DNA sequence: CCTACCGATCGGTAGG
DNA sequence: CCTACCGATCGGTAGG
């Protein structure tokens, strides 16, 4: 019971922190700001978390794990490279849409991780990007895609995906799946052999 | 002479600040860090600049003005919408490539602007984005482009452009113009009527 | 989860 | 461009 309560409160702390990190940035968010948002004193936060950075670590690595898991599913499936790319995009957006705030922190605040966490995070990220790149390279090798610059293509895709938390309106008419399919239409149509 | 020296020194301060803002973030960069990079004491910085934020303002609004000017040239020229979009992309990348550090600050640190500067900056930015959106809408209306979601299209373009300072290697083989043309090929090919 | 508090550091000013 | 310094605030700890 005590454990469950602690975990739950810890998650409240992390979620409140994510909202402040997104709004004001990690460095510009003080532990007193965070405490105030939760209606407690700054010192009380340390009953739930070890440090300010531990919160950032949770947020960044949890999102990274979710992105990774979503790509696992499509990577080894027996579908065309266009379909793999589309499913990869849909998976990424689906994960993002489940927590746009944490996604924005993942994208914009990971840089404030200290070593060795920063290094580990960047390795996870480059690995993720390279898996998308491999899909594009596979599509080129099979003749499905034009012989485009794969680095430019994958960076265009990645930046477009990660910028979404900054403009996507979850209360709007378009749902994550529609946005993902439209993005896939736009990008795949552009790199597909005509 | 005194004026010229002051201006020059001020620009040195701003450039050094841009490098630190890019590397460590605006909030996490102290005036003592900046002073150290220039080999002077923190208090001495205030002979050249009024405040820390004034530096950020210079960087953000200077870049905004350059982006705006580059789009002015292509907007009213008598070319196809594909060509307008391509020239807009090339112009944006050319401006960015001239100062990748300031461009990264423009993209990632503008959020630390205080009011009313933040509001003004965001208005300039949405205006810039809308001008690209108008080009895309014009292309749809003329039948040159498919009937895509213009918001998604312009956000994909804008995020892709602004993410470039984070991965573009100015010492590499591809020059800004090649990258711009490749990005235009990829995006325009994707939205053009087949 | 609180009060009380720590040393460190912040942006900036006074006065030269 | 410097020394000397300001009040405010930082992340975090001790002890309950």
mmCIF file of C-alpha atoms (C1' of nucleotides) in Angstrom:
data_model
loop_
_atom_site.group_PDB
_atom_site.id
_atom_site.type_symbol
_atom_site.label_atom_id
_atom_site.label_comp_id
_atom_site.label_asym_id
_atom_site.label_seq_id
_atom_site.Cartn_x
_atom_site.Cartn_y
_atom_site.Cartn_z
ATOM 1 C CA UNK A 1 0.000 0.000 0.000
ATOM 2 C CA UNK A 2 2.741 2.369 0.945
ATOM 3 C CA UNK A 3 4.609 1.345 -2.193
ATOM 4 C CA UNK A 4 1.612 1.952 -4.414
ATOM 5 C CA UNK A 5 1.009 5.348 -2.896
ATOM 6 C CA UNK A 6 4.641 6.353 -3.349
ATOM 7 C CA UNK A 7 4.689 5.245 -6.942
ATOM 8 C CA UNK A 8 1.531 7.085 -7.705
ATOM 9 C CA UNK A 9 2.747 10.268 -6.088
ATOM 10 C CA UNK A 10 6.064 9.915 -7.877
ATOM 11 C CA UNK A 11 4.225 9.741 -11.165
ATOM 12 C CA UNK A 12 2.279 12.849 -10.281
ATOM 13 C CA UNK A 13 5.563 14.615 -9.635
ATOM 14 C CA UNK A 14 6.962 13.444 -12.963
ATOM 15 C CA UNK A 15 3.880 14.480 -14.898
ATOM 16 C CA UNK A 16 3.756 17.912 -13.285
ATOM 17 C CA UNK A 17 7.456 18.298 -14.009
ATOM 18 C CA UNK A 18 6.972 17.322 -17.642
ATOM 19 C CA UNK A 19 4.365 20.042 -18.051
ATOM 20 C CA UNK A 20 6.684 22.661 -16.561
ATOM 21 C CA UNK A 21 9.706 21.447 -18.524
ATOM 22 C CA UNK A 22 7.681 21.706 -21.721
ATOM 23 C CA UNK A 23 6.385 25.157 -20.903
ATOM 24 C CA UNK A 24 9.443 26.825 -19.378
ATOM 25 C CA UNK A 25 12.339 24.536 -20.198
ATOM 26 C CA UNK A 26 14.268 22.231 -17.874
ATOM 27 C CA UNK A 27 16.871 24.744 -16.710
ATOM 28 C CA UNK A 28 14.349 27.498 -16.148
ATOM 29 C CA UNK A 29 12.096 25.234 -14.076
ATOM 30 C CA UNK A 30 12.999 25.297 -10.391
ATOM 31 C CA UNK A 31 12.153 22.646 -7.854
ATOM 32 C CA UNK A 32 10.184 25.359 -6.063
ATOM 33 C CA UNK A 33 8.100 25.884 -9.228
ATOM 34 C CA UNK A 34 7.435 22.181 -9.336
ATOM 35 C CA UNK A 35 6.576 21.985 -5.651
ATOM 36 C CA UNK A 36 4.216 24.933 -6.007
ATOM 37 C CA UNK A 37 2.407 23.209 -8.881
ATOM 38 C CA UNK A 38 1.825 20.245 -6.582
ATOM 39 C CA UNK A 39 0.906 22.337 -3.561
ATOM 40 C CA UNK A 40 3.822 21.205 -1.430
ATOM 41 C CA UNK A 41 7.221 22.552 -0.313
ATOM 42 C CA UNK A 42 10.327 22.079 -2.464
ATOM 43 C CA UNK A 43 12.069 19.957 0.152
ATOM 44 C CA UNK A 44 9.150 17.532 0.149
ATOM 45 C CA UNK A 45 9.801 16.588 -3.461
ATOM 46 C CA UNK A 46 12.851 14.657 -2.359
ATOM 47 C CA UNK A 47 10.694 12.082 -0.606
ATOM 48 C CA UNK A 48 9.609 11.015 -4.073
ATOM 49 C CA UNK A 49 12.538 11.626 -6.363
ATOM 50 C CA UNK A 50 16.299 11.670 -5.896
ATOM 51 C CA UNK A 51 17.065 14.743 -7.911
ATOM 52 C CA UNK A 52 15.737 17.117 -10.539
ATOM 53 C CA UNK A 53 17.654 15.297 -13.207
ATOM 54 C CA UNK A 54 16.219 11.939 -12.237
ATOM 55 C CA UNK A 55 12.855 13.252 -13.420
ATOM 56 C CA UNK A 56 14.302 14.229 -16.777
ATOM 57 C CA UNK A 57 15.941 10.834 -17.067
ATOM 58 C CA UNK A 58 12.637 9.056 -16.440
ATOM 59 C CA UNK A 59 10.872 11.120 -19.045
ATOM 60 C CA UNK A 60 13.511 10.801 -21.754
ATOM 61 C CA UNK A 61 14.301 7.125 -21.370
ATOM 62 C CA UNK A 62 10.676 6.074 -20.961
ATOM 63 C CA UNK A 63 9.778 7.750 -24.233
ATOM 64 C CA UNK A 64 12.851 6.298 -25.935
ATOM 65 C CA UNK A 65 11.819 2.812 -24.820
ATOM 66 C CA UNK A 66 8.325 3.291 -26.171
ATOM 67 C CA UNK A 67 9.553 4.523 -29.541
ATOM 68 C CA UNK A 68 11.918 1.612 -29.720
ATOM 69 C CA UNK A 69 9.199 -0.882 -28.902
ATOM 70 C CA UNK A 70 6.854 0.523 -31.525
ATOM 71 C CA UNK A 71 9.479 0.124 -34.240
ATOM 72 C CA UNK A 72 10.288 -3.439 -33.163
ATOM 73 C CA UNK A 73 6.850 -4.525 -34.270
ATOM 74 C CA UNK A 74 7.076 -3.323 -37.859
ATOM 75 C CA UNK A 75 10.741 -3.879 -38.575
ATOM 76 C CA UNK A 76 10.615 -7.628 -39.037
ATOM 77 C CA UNK A 77 7.160 -7.897 -40.525
ATOM 78 C CA UNK A 78 6.836 -9.182 -44.069
ATOM 79 C CA UNK A 79 5.576 -6.055 -45.827
ATOM 80 C CA UNK A 80 6.916 -3.655 -48.446
ATOM 81 C CA UNK A 81 9.380 -0.931 -47.512
ATOM 82 C CA UNK A 82 6.683 1.668 -48.145
ATOM 83 C CA UNK A 83 4.471 -0.164 -45.699
ATOM 84 C CA UNK A 84 7.274 -0.491 -43.164
ATOM 85 C CA UNK A 85 7.963 3.202 -43.374
ATOM 86 C CA UNK A 86 4.274 3.993 -43.047
ATOM 87 C CA UNK A 87 3.828 1.694 -40.067
ATOM 88 C CA UNK A 88 6.940 3.138 -38.457
ATOM 89 C CA UNK A 89 5.518 6.627 -38.833
ATOM 90 C CA UNK A 90 2.121 5.562 -37.500
ATOM 91 C CA UNK A 91 3.731 3.872 -34.519
ATOM 92 C CA UNK A 92 5.861 6.882 -33.684
ATOM 93 C CA UNK A 93 2.916 9.247 -33.835
ATOM 94 C CA UNK A 94 0.743 6.907 -31.814
ATOM 95 C CA UNK A 95 3.337 6.795 -29.028
ATOM 96 C CA UNK A 96 3.705 10.572 -29.151
ATOM 97 C CA UNK A 97 -0.013 11.199 -29.092
ATOM 98 C CA UNK A 98 -0.358 9.201 -25.884
ATOM 99 C CA UNK A 99 1.767 11.802 -24.106
ATOM 100 C CA UNK A 100 2.469 14.929 -26.116
ATOM 101 C CA UNK A 101 3.990 16.633 -23.098
ATOM 102 C CA UNK A 102 6.534 13.895 -22.414
ATOM 103 C CA UNK A 103 7.225 13.770 -26.165
ATOM 104 C CA UNK A 104 8.017 17.457 -26.242
ATOM 105 C CA UNK A 105 10.384 17.019 -23.292
ATOM 106 C CA UNK A 106 11.973 14.022 -25.019
ATOM 107 C CA UNK A 107 12.633 16.198 -28.042
ATOM 108 C CA UNK A 108 13.555 19.556 -26.561
ATOM 109 C CA UNK A 109 15.010 18.919 -23.108
ATOM 110 C CA UNK A 110 17.080 15.752 -23.422
ATOM 111 C CA UNK A 111 20.132 17.943 -23.927
ATOM 112 C CA UNK A 112 20.141 18.802 -20.230
ATOM 113 C CA UNK A 113 20.905 15.198 -19.296
ATOM 114 C CA UNK A 114 24.330 14.878 -17.682
ATOM 115 C CA UNK A 115 26.849 12.240 -18.640
ATOM 116 C CA UNK A 116 26.721 9.328 -19.016
ATOM 117 C CA UNK A 117 22.961 9.623 -19.501
ATOM 118 C CA UNK A 118 23.252 12.070 -22.351
ATOM 119 C CA UNK A 119 25.578 9.775 -24.235
ATOM 120 C CA UNK A 120 23.288 6.802 -23.675
ATOM 121 C CA UNK A 121 20.274 8.766 -24.785
ATOM 122 C CA UNK A 122 21.949 9.962 -27.963
ATOM 123 C CA UNK A 123 23.032 6.425 -28.757
ATOM 124 C CA UNK A 124 19.454 5.218 -28.398
ATOM 125 C CA UNK A 125 18.292 8.030 -30.622
ATOM 126 C CA UNK A 126 20.847 7.501 -33.369
ATOM 127 C CA UNK A 127 20.026 3.814 -33.260
ATOM 128 C CA UNK A 128 16.342 4.579 -33.719
ATOM 129 C CA UNK A 129 17.061 6.939 -36.587
ATOM 130 C CA UNK A 130 19.311 4.393 -38.235
ATOM 131 C CA UNK A 131 16.559 1.795 -38.142
ATOM 132 C CA UNK A 132 14.360 4.157 -40.142
ATOM 133 C CA UNK A 133 17.302 4.836 -42.415
ATOM 134 C CA UNK A 134 17.722 1.110 -43.026
ATOM 135 C CA UNK A 135 14.099 0.906 -44.116
ATOM 136 C CA UNK A 136 14.672 3.705 -46.606
ATOM 137 C CA UNK A 137 17.897 2.107 -47.819
ATOM 138 C CA UNK A 138 16.072 -1.181 -48.234
ATOM 139 C CA UNK A 139 13.452 0.557 -50.317
ATOM 140 C CA UNK A 140 16.111 2.086 -52.530
ATOM 141 C CA UNK A 141 17.937 -1.221 -52.955
ATOM 142 C CA UNK A 142 14.719 -2.958 -53.945
ATOM 143 C CA UNK A 143 13.857 -0.224 -56.445
ATOM 144 C CA UNK A 144 10.817 0.822 -54.467
ATOM 145 C CA UNK A 145 12.248 4.256 -53.682
ATOM 146 C CA UNK A 146 14.260 6.682 -55.758
ATOM 147 C CA UNK A 147 17.974 6.990 -55.139
ATOM 148 C CA UNK A 148 17.619 9.861 -52.712
ATOM 149 C CA UNK A 149 19.974 11.105 -49.994
ATOM 150 C CA UNK A 150 18.999 8.798 -47.145
ATOM 151 C CA UNK A 151 20.407 11.044 -44.426
ATOM 152 C CA UNK A 152 18.383 13.995 -45.646
ATOM 153 C CA UNK A 153 15.297 11.826 -46.014
ATOM 154 C CA UNK A 154 15.504 10.333 -42.548
ATOM 155 C CA UNK A 155 16.291 13.682 -40.914
ATOM 156 C CA UNK A 156 13.323 15.255 -42.678
ATOM 157 C CA UNK A 157 11.131 12.467 -41.383
ATOM 158 C CA UNK A 158 12.547 12.551 -37.863
ATOM 159 C CA UNK A 159 12.350 16.326 -37.465
ATOM 160 C CA UNK A 160 8.840 16.390 -38.844
ATOM 161 C CA UNK A 161 7.712 13.721 -36.398
ATOM 162 C CA UNK A 162 9.339 15.295 -33.394
ATOM 163 C CA UNK A 163 8.113 18.777 -34.127
ATOM 164 C CA UNK A 164 4.514 17.582 -34.017
ATOM 165 C CA UNK A 165 4.013 18.039 -30.261
ATOM 166 C CA UNK A 166 4.558 21.734 -30.931
ATOM 167 C CA UNK A 167 1.599 22.124 -33.256
ATOM 168 C CA UNK A 168 -0.551 19.006 -33.219
ATOM 169 C CA UNK A 169 -3.913 19.708 -31.614
ATOM 170 C CA UNK A 170 -5.168 16.569 -29.889
ATOM 171 C CA UNK A 171 -8.639 18.083 -29.545
ATOM 172 C CA UNK A 172 -8.855 18.813 -33.279
ATOM 173 C CA UNK A 173 -10.602 16.847 -35.986
ATOM 174 C CA UNK A 174 -7.629 14.914 -37.296
ATOM 175 C CA UNK A 175 -6.593 11.974 -35.172
ATOM 176 C CA UNK A 176 -3.024 10.668 -34.875
ATOM 177 C CA UNK A 177 -3.628 7.915 -37.392
ATOM 178 C CA UNK A 178 -4.896 10.322 -40.053
ATOM 179 C CA UNK A 179 -1.957 12.643 -39.530
ATOM 180 C CA UNK A 180 0.428 9.722 -39.744
ATOM 181 C CA UNK A 181 -1.107 8.449 -42.963
ATOM 182 C CA UNK A 182 -1.059 11.899 -44.494
ATOM 183 C CA UNK A 183 2.583 12.384 -43.551
ATOM 184 C CA UNK A 184 3.388 8.970 -44.978
ATOM 185 C CA UNK A 185 1.490 9.786 -48.181
ATOM 186 C CA UNK A 186 3.446 13.002 -48.525
ATOM 187 C CA UNK A 187 6.880 11.607 -47.825
ATOM 188 C CA UNK A 188 6.519 8.227 -49.495
ATOM 189 C CA UNK A 189 4.881 9.718 -52.538
ATOM 190 C CA UNK A 190 7.914 11.939 -52.783
ATOM 191 C CA UNK A 191 10.512 9.275 -52.634
ATOM 192 C CA UNK A 192 8.705 6.494 -54.405
ATOM 193 C CA UNK A 193 9.690 5.527 -57.941
ATOM 194 C CA UNK A 194 7.182 7.142 -60.261
ATOM 195 C CA UNK B 1 36.521 54.957 -33.705
ATOM 196 C CA UNK B 2 35.271 54.280 -30.249
ATOM 197 C CA UNK B 3 31.899 53.504 -31.780
ATOM 198 C CA UNK B 4 33.400 51.117 -34.296
ATOM 199 C CA UNK B 5 35.354 49.309 -31.595
ATOM 200 C CA UNK B 6 32.297 49.032 -29.386
ATOM 201 C CA UNK B 7 30.207 47.636 -32.190
ATOM 202 C CA UNK B 8 32.829 45.133 -33.097
ATOM 203 C CA UNK B 9 33.270 44.017 -29.519
ATOM 204 C CA UNK B 10 29.530 43.812 -29.092
ATOM 205 C CA UNK B 11 29.351 41.484 -32.049
ATOM 206 C CA UNK B 12 32.068 39.337 -30.552
ATOM 207 C CA UNK B 13 30.016 39.095 -27.385
ATOM 208 C CA UNK B 14 26.915 38.119 -29.341
ATOM 209 C CA UNK B 15 28.711 35.507 -31.384
ATOM 210 C CA UNK B 16 30.332 33.959 -28.328
ATOM 211 C CA UNK B 17 26.955 33.959 -26.603
ATOM 212 C CA UNK B 18 25.315 32.275 -29.580
ATOM 213 C CA UNK B 19 27.844 29.453 -29.422
ATOM 214 C CA UNK B 20 27.194 28.944 -25.706
ATOM 215 C CA UNK B 21 23.418 29.207 -26.082
ATOM 216 C CA UNK B 22 23.531 26.590 -28.794
ATOM 217 C CA UNK B 23 25.753 24.260 -26.798
ATOM 218 C CA UNK B 24 24.305 24.614 -23.295
ATOM 219 C CA UNK B 25 20.997 26.396 -23.745
ATOM 220 C CA UNK B 26 20.096 29.975 -22.875
ATOM 221 C CA UNK B 27 19.020 29.379 -19.288
ATOM 222 C CA UNK B 28 21.972 27.163 -18.488
ATOM 223 C CA UNK B 29 24.460 29.705 -19.873
ATOM 224 C CA UNK B 30 25.589 32.201 -17.237
ATOM 225 C CA UNK B 31 27.056 35.599 -17.873
ATOM 226 C CA UNK B 32 30.165 34.316 -16.105
ATOM 227 C CA UNK B 33 30.408 31.483 -18.675
ATOM 228 C CA UNK B 34 30.147 34.031 -21.437
ATOM 229 C CA UNK B 35 32.703 36.344 -19.869
ATOM 230 C CA UNK B 36 35.095 33.440 -19.405
ATOM 231 C CA UNK B 37 34.793 32.516 -23.093
ATOM 232 C CA UNK B 38 35.849 36.078 -23.930
ATOM 233 C CA UNK B 39 38.591 36.250 -21.307
ATOM 234 C CA UNK B 40 36.974 39.050 -19.301
ATOM 235 C CA UNK B 41 34.997 39.462 -16.079
ATOM 236 C CA UNK B 42 31.221 39.090 -16.031
ATOM 237 C CA UNK B 43 30.656 42.686 -14.993
ATOM 238 C CA UNK B 44 32.605 43.879 -18.029
ATOM 239 C CA UNK B 45 30.025 42.426 -20.395
ATOM 240 C CA UNK B 46 27.639 45.180 -19.409
ATOM 241 C CA UNK B 47 29.811 47.779 -21.155
ATOM 242 C CA UNK B 48 28.724 46.143 -24.397
ATOM 243 C CA UNK B 49 25.249 44.808 -23.816
ATOM 244 C CA UNK B 50 22.379 45.850 -21.612
ATOM 245 C CA UNK B 51 21.301 42.443 -20.427
ATOM 246 C CA UNK B 52 21.560 38.742 -21.106
ATOM 247 C CA UNK B 53 18.229 38.802 -22.856
ATOM 248 C CA UNK B 54 19.233 41.619 -25.162
ATOM 249 C CA UNK B 55 21.716 39.196 -26.717
ATOM 250 C CA UNK B 56 18.992 36.633 -27.303
ATOM 251 C CA UNK B 57 16.788 39.309 -28.804
ATOM 252 C CA UNK B 58 19.491 40.363 -31.258
ATOM 253 C CA UNK B 59 20.068 36.811 -32.354
ATOM 254 C CA UNK B 60 16.413 35.860 -32.780
ATOM 255 C CA UNK B 61 15.205 39.008 -34.499
ATOM 256 C CA UNK B 62 18.232 39.305 -36.778
ATOM 257 C CA UNK B 63 17.646 35.797 -38.051
ATOM 258 C CA UNK B 64 13.914 36.433 -38.415
ATOM 259 C CA UNK B 65 14.636 39.518 -40.512
ATOM 260 C CA UNK B 66 16.961 37.583 -42.778
ATOM 261 C CA UNK B 67 14.470 34.776 -43.318
ATOM 262 C CA UNK B 68 11.798 37.324 -44.066
ATOM 263 C CA UNK B 69 13.981 39.141 -46.584
ATOM 264 C CA UNK B 70 14.904 35.938 -48.383
ATOM 265 C CA UNK B 71 11.250 35.058 -48.866
ATOM 266 C CA UNK B 72 10.381 38.555 -50.101
ATOM 267 C CA UNK B 73 12.466 37.944 -53.198
ATOM 268 C CA UNK B 74 10.715 34.814 -54.381
ATOM 269 C CA UNK B 75 7.163 35.516 -53.298
ATOM 270 C CA UNK B 76 6.290 37.986 -55.995
ATOM 271 C CA UNK B 77 8.354 36.551 -58.800
ATOM 272 C CA UNK B 78 6.547 35.179 -61.834
ATOM 273 C CA UNK B 79 7.342 31.488 -61.514
ATOM 274 C CA UNK B 80 5.379 28.315 -60.835
ATOM 275 C CA UNK B 81 4.367 27.376 -57.314
ATOM 276 C CA UNK B 82 6.819 24.489 -57.388
ATOM 277 C CA UNK B 83 9.544 26.942 -58.256
ATOM 278 C CA UNK B 84 8.436 29.362 -55.571
ATOM 279 C CA UNK B 85 8.497 26.640 -52.984
ATOM 280 C CA UNK B 86 11.895 25.489 -54.164
ATOM 281 C CA UNK B 87 13.324 28.997 -54.145
ATOM 282 C CA UNK B 88 11.832 29.601 -50.710
ATOM 283 C CA UNK B 89 13.536 26.476 -49.419
ATOM 284 C CA UNK B 90 16.836 27.403 -51.044
ATOM 285 C CA UNK B 91 16.665 30.904 -49.590
ATOM 286 C CA UNK B 92 15.930 29.639 -46.103
ATOM 287 C CA UNK B 93 18.797 27.165 -46.183
ATOM 288 C CA UNK B 94 21.165 29.747 -47.598
ATOM 289 C CA UNK B 95 20.400 32.133 -44.747
ATOM 290 C CA UNK B 96 20.780 29.336 -42.221
ATOM 291 C CA UNK B 97 24.056 28.128 -43.674
ATOM 292 C CA UNK B 98 25.568 31.578 -43.263
ATOM 293 C CA UNK B 99 25.241 31.206 -39.503
ATOM 294 C CA UNK B 100 24.260 27.759 -38.312
ATOM 295 C CA UNK B 101 24.890 28.715 -34.710
ATOM 296 C CA UNK B 102 22.540 31.692 -34.746
ATOM 297 C CA UNK B 103 20.023 29.568 -36.650
ATOM 298 C CA UNK B 104 20.076 26.926 -33.951
ATOM 299 C CA UNK B 105 19.515 29.616 -31.319
ATOM 300 C CA UNK B 106 16.684 31.059 -33.400
ATOM 301 C CA UNK B 107 15.037 27.657 -33.448
ATOM 302 C CA UNK B 108 15.724 26.288 -29.975
ATOM 303 C CA UNK B 109 16.132 29.260 -27.633
ATOM 304 C CA UNK B 110 13.587 31.857 -28.770
ATOM 305 C CA UNK B 111 11.236 30.524 -26.126
ATOM 306 C CA UNK B 112 13.280 32.233 -23.418
ATOM 307 C CA UNK B 113 12.387 35.647 -24.789
ATOM 308 C CA UNK B 114 10.280 37.636 -22.317
ATOM 309 C CA UNK B 115 7.136 39.499 -23.266
ATOM 310 C CA UNK B 116 6.463 41.425 -25.411
ATOM 311 C CA UNK B 117 9.424 40.125 -27.407
ATOM 312 C CA UNK B 118 8.233 36.544 -27.351
ATOM 313 C CA UNK B 119 4.858 37.547 -28.729
ATOM 314 C CA UNK B 120 6.449 39.636 -31.472
ATOM 315 C CA UNK B 121 8.799 36.853 -32.387
ATOM 316 C CA UNK B 122 6.022 34.279 -32.606
ATOM 317 C CA UNK B 123 4.001 36.640 -34.774
ATOM 318 C CA UNK B 124 6.925 37.019 -37.173
ATOM 319 C CA UNK B 125 7.328 33.283 -37.248
ATOM 320 C CA UNK B 126 3.692 32.450 -37.881
ATOM 321 C CA UNK B 127 3.673 35.091 -40.589
ATOM 322 C CA UNK B 128 6.684 33.480 -42.241
ATOM 323 C CA UNK B 129 5.119 30.038 -42.021
ATOM 324 C CA UNK B 130 1.866 31.350 -43.462
ATOM 325 C CA UNK B 131 3.668 32.771 -46.465
ATOM 326 C CA UNK B 132 4.978 29.295 -47.243
ATOM 327 C CA UNK B 133 1.501 27.954 -46.615
ATOM 328 C CA UNK B 134 0.079 30.428 -49.139
ATOM 329 C CA UNK B 135 2.515 29.144 -51.745
ATOM 330 C CA UNK B 136 1.349 25.595 -51.118
ATOM 331 C CA UNK B 137 -2.298 26.684 -51.194
ATOM 332 C CA UNK B 138 -1.661 28.511 -54.452
ATOM 333 C CA UNK B 139 -0.181 25.356 -55.899
ATOM 334 C CA UNK B 140 -3.222 23.355 -54.836
ATOM 335 C CA UNK B 141 -5.623 25.914 -56.261
ATOM 336 C CA UNK B 142 -3.788 25.906 -59.583
ATOM 337 C CA UNK B 143 -3.783 22.125 -59.717
ATOM 338 C CA UNK B 144 -0.014 21.969 -59.458
ATOM 339 C CA UNK B 145 -0.136 20.200 -56.094
ATOM 340 C CA UNK B 146 -2.368 17.484 -54.734
ATOM 341 C CA UNK B 147 -5.096 18.401 -52.292
ATOM 342 C CA UNK B 148 -2.958 17.739 -49.229
ATOM 343 C CA UNK B 149 -3.310 19.012 -45.665
ATOM 344 C CA UNK B 150 -1.517 22.350 -45.974
ATOM 345 C CA UNK B 151 -0.854 22.692 -42.261
ATOM 346 C CA UNK B 152 0.828 19.305 -42.113
ATOM 347 C CA UNK B 153 2.768 20.060 -45.295
ATOM 348 C CA UNK B 154 4.065 23.417 -44.130
ATOM 349 C CA UNK B 155 4.919 22.126 -40.658
ATOM 350 C CA UNK B 156 6.816 19.225 -42.177
ATOM 351 C CA UNK B 157 8.742 21.674 -44.315
ATOM 352 C CA UNK B 158 9.379 24.128 -41.508
ATOM 353 C CA UNK B 159 10.517 21.526 -38.981
ATOM 354 C CA UNK B 160 12.750 19.889 -41.526
ATOM 355 C CA UNK B 161 14.387 23.203 -42.382
ATOM 356 C CA UNK B 162 14.896 24.272 -38.808
ATOM 357 C CA UNK B 163 16.237 20.958 -37.640
ATOM 358 C CA UNK B 164 19.057 21.169 -40.180
ATOM 359 C CA UNK B 165 21.474 23.111 -37.960
ATOM 360 C CA UNK B 166 21.451 20.051 -35.718
ATOM 361 C CA UNK B 167 22.823 17.668 -38.317
ATOM 362 C CA UNK B 168 24.008 19.561 -41.394
ATOM 363 C CA UNK B 169 27.784 19.376 -41.724
ATOM 364 C CA UNK B 170 29.046 22.570 -43.370
ATOM 365 C CA UNK B 171 32.435 20.948 -43.970
ATOM 366 C CA UNK B 172 30.894 17.978 -45.751
ATOM 367 C CA UNK B 173 30.556 17.345 -49.453
ATOM 368 C CA UNK B 174 27.021 18.583 -49.945
ATOM 369 C CA UNK B 175 26.636 22.337 -50.049
ATOM 370 C CA UNK B 176 23.539 24.223 -48.911
ATOM 371 C CA UNK B 177 22.183 24.549 -52.431
ATOM 372 C CA UNK B 178 22.396 20.813 -53.092
ATOM 373 C CA UNK B 179 20.676 20.032 -49.807
ATOM 374 C CA UNK B 180 17.968 22.556 -50.596
ATOM 375 C CA UNK B 181 17.354 21.141 -54.038
ATOM 376 C CA UNK B 182 17.235 17.609 -52.692
ATOM 377 C CA UNK B 183 14.777 18.600 -49.996
ATOM 378 C CA UNK B 184 12.672 20.404 -52.590
ATOM 379 C CA UNK B 185 12.791 17.364 -54.881
ATOM 380 C CA UNK B 186 11.634 15.154 -52.053
ATOM 381 C CA UNK B 187 8.841 17.350 -50.777
ATOM 382 C CA UNK B 188 7.597 18.719 -54.084
ATOM 383 C CA UNK B 189 7.744 15.328 -55.717
ATOM 384 C CA UNK B 190 5.544 14.150 -52.905
ATOM 385 C CA UNK B 191 2.878 16.774 -53.221
ATOM 386 C CA UNK B 192 2.918 17.371 -56.940
ATOM 387 C CA UNK B 193 0.123 16.045 -59.106
ATOM 388 C CA UNK B 194 1.342 12.872 -60.749
ATOM 389 C "C1'" DC C 1 5.420 16.326 4.030
ATOM 390 C "C1'" DC C 2 7.255 20.211 7.008
ATOM 391 C "C1'" DT C 3 10.684 23.950 9.010
ATOM 392 C "C1'" DA C 4 15.036 25.529 8.859
ATOM 393 C "C1'" DC C 5 18.858 25.988 6.519
ATOM 394 C "C1'" DC C 6 23.363 25.122 3.548
ATOM 395 C "C1'" DG C 7 26.940 26.726 0.107
ATOM 396 C "C1'" DA C 8 26.886 28.012 -4.574
ATOM 397 C "C1'" DT C 9 25.567 30.710 -8.112
ATOM 398 C "C1'" DC C 10 22.590 33.875 -10.559
ATOM 399 C "C1'" DG C 11 21.965 38.656 -13.368
ATOM 400 C "C1'" DG C 12 23.211 42.935 -12.597
ATOM 401 C "C1'" DT C 13 25.039 47.658 -10.362
ATOM 402 C "C1'" DA C 14 28.324 51.149 -8.252
ATOM 403 C "C1'" DG C 15 32.185 53.324 -8.878
ATOM 404 C "C1'" DG C 16 36.272 53.727 -10.769
ATOM 405 C "C1'" DC D 1 37.414 46.550 -18.458
ATOM 406 C "C1'" DC D 2 38.177 45.881 -13.309
ATOM 407 C "C1'" DT D 3 37.108 45.079 -8.041
ATOM 408 C "C1'" DA D 4 33.713 44.714 -4.912
ATOM 409 C "C1'" DC D 5 29.414 43.691 -4.028
ATOM 410 C "C1'" DC D 6 23.968 43.367 -3.999
ATOM 411 C "C1'" DG D 7 19.545 40.710 -3.164
ATOM 412 C "C1'" DA D 8 17.479 36.772 -5.069
ATOM 413 C "C1'" DT D 9 17.340 32.222 -6.055
ATOM 414 C "C1'" DC D 10 19.236 27.722 -6.971
ATOM 415 C "C1'" DG D 11 19.330 22.263 -5.893
ATOM 416 C "C1'" DG D 12 19.542 19.802 -2.091
ATOM 417 C "C1'" DT D 13 20.117 18.087 3.156
ATOM 418 C "C1'" DA D 14 19.153 17.478 8.245
ATOM 419 C "C1'" DG D 15 16.057 16.248 11.253
ATOM 420 C "C1'" DG D 16 11.751 15.616 12.514
#
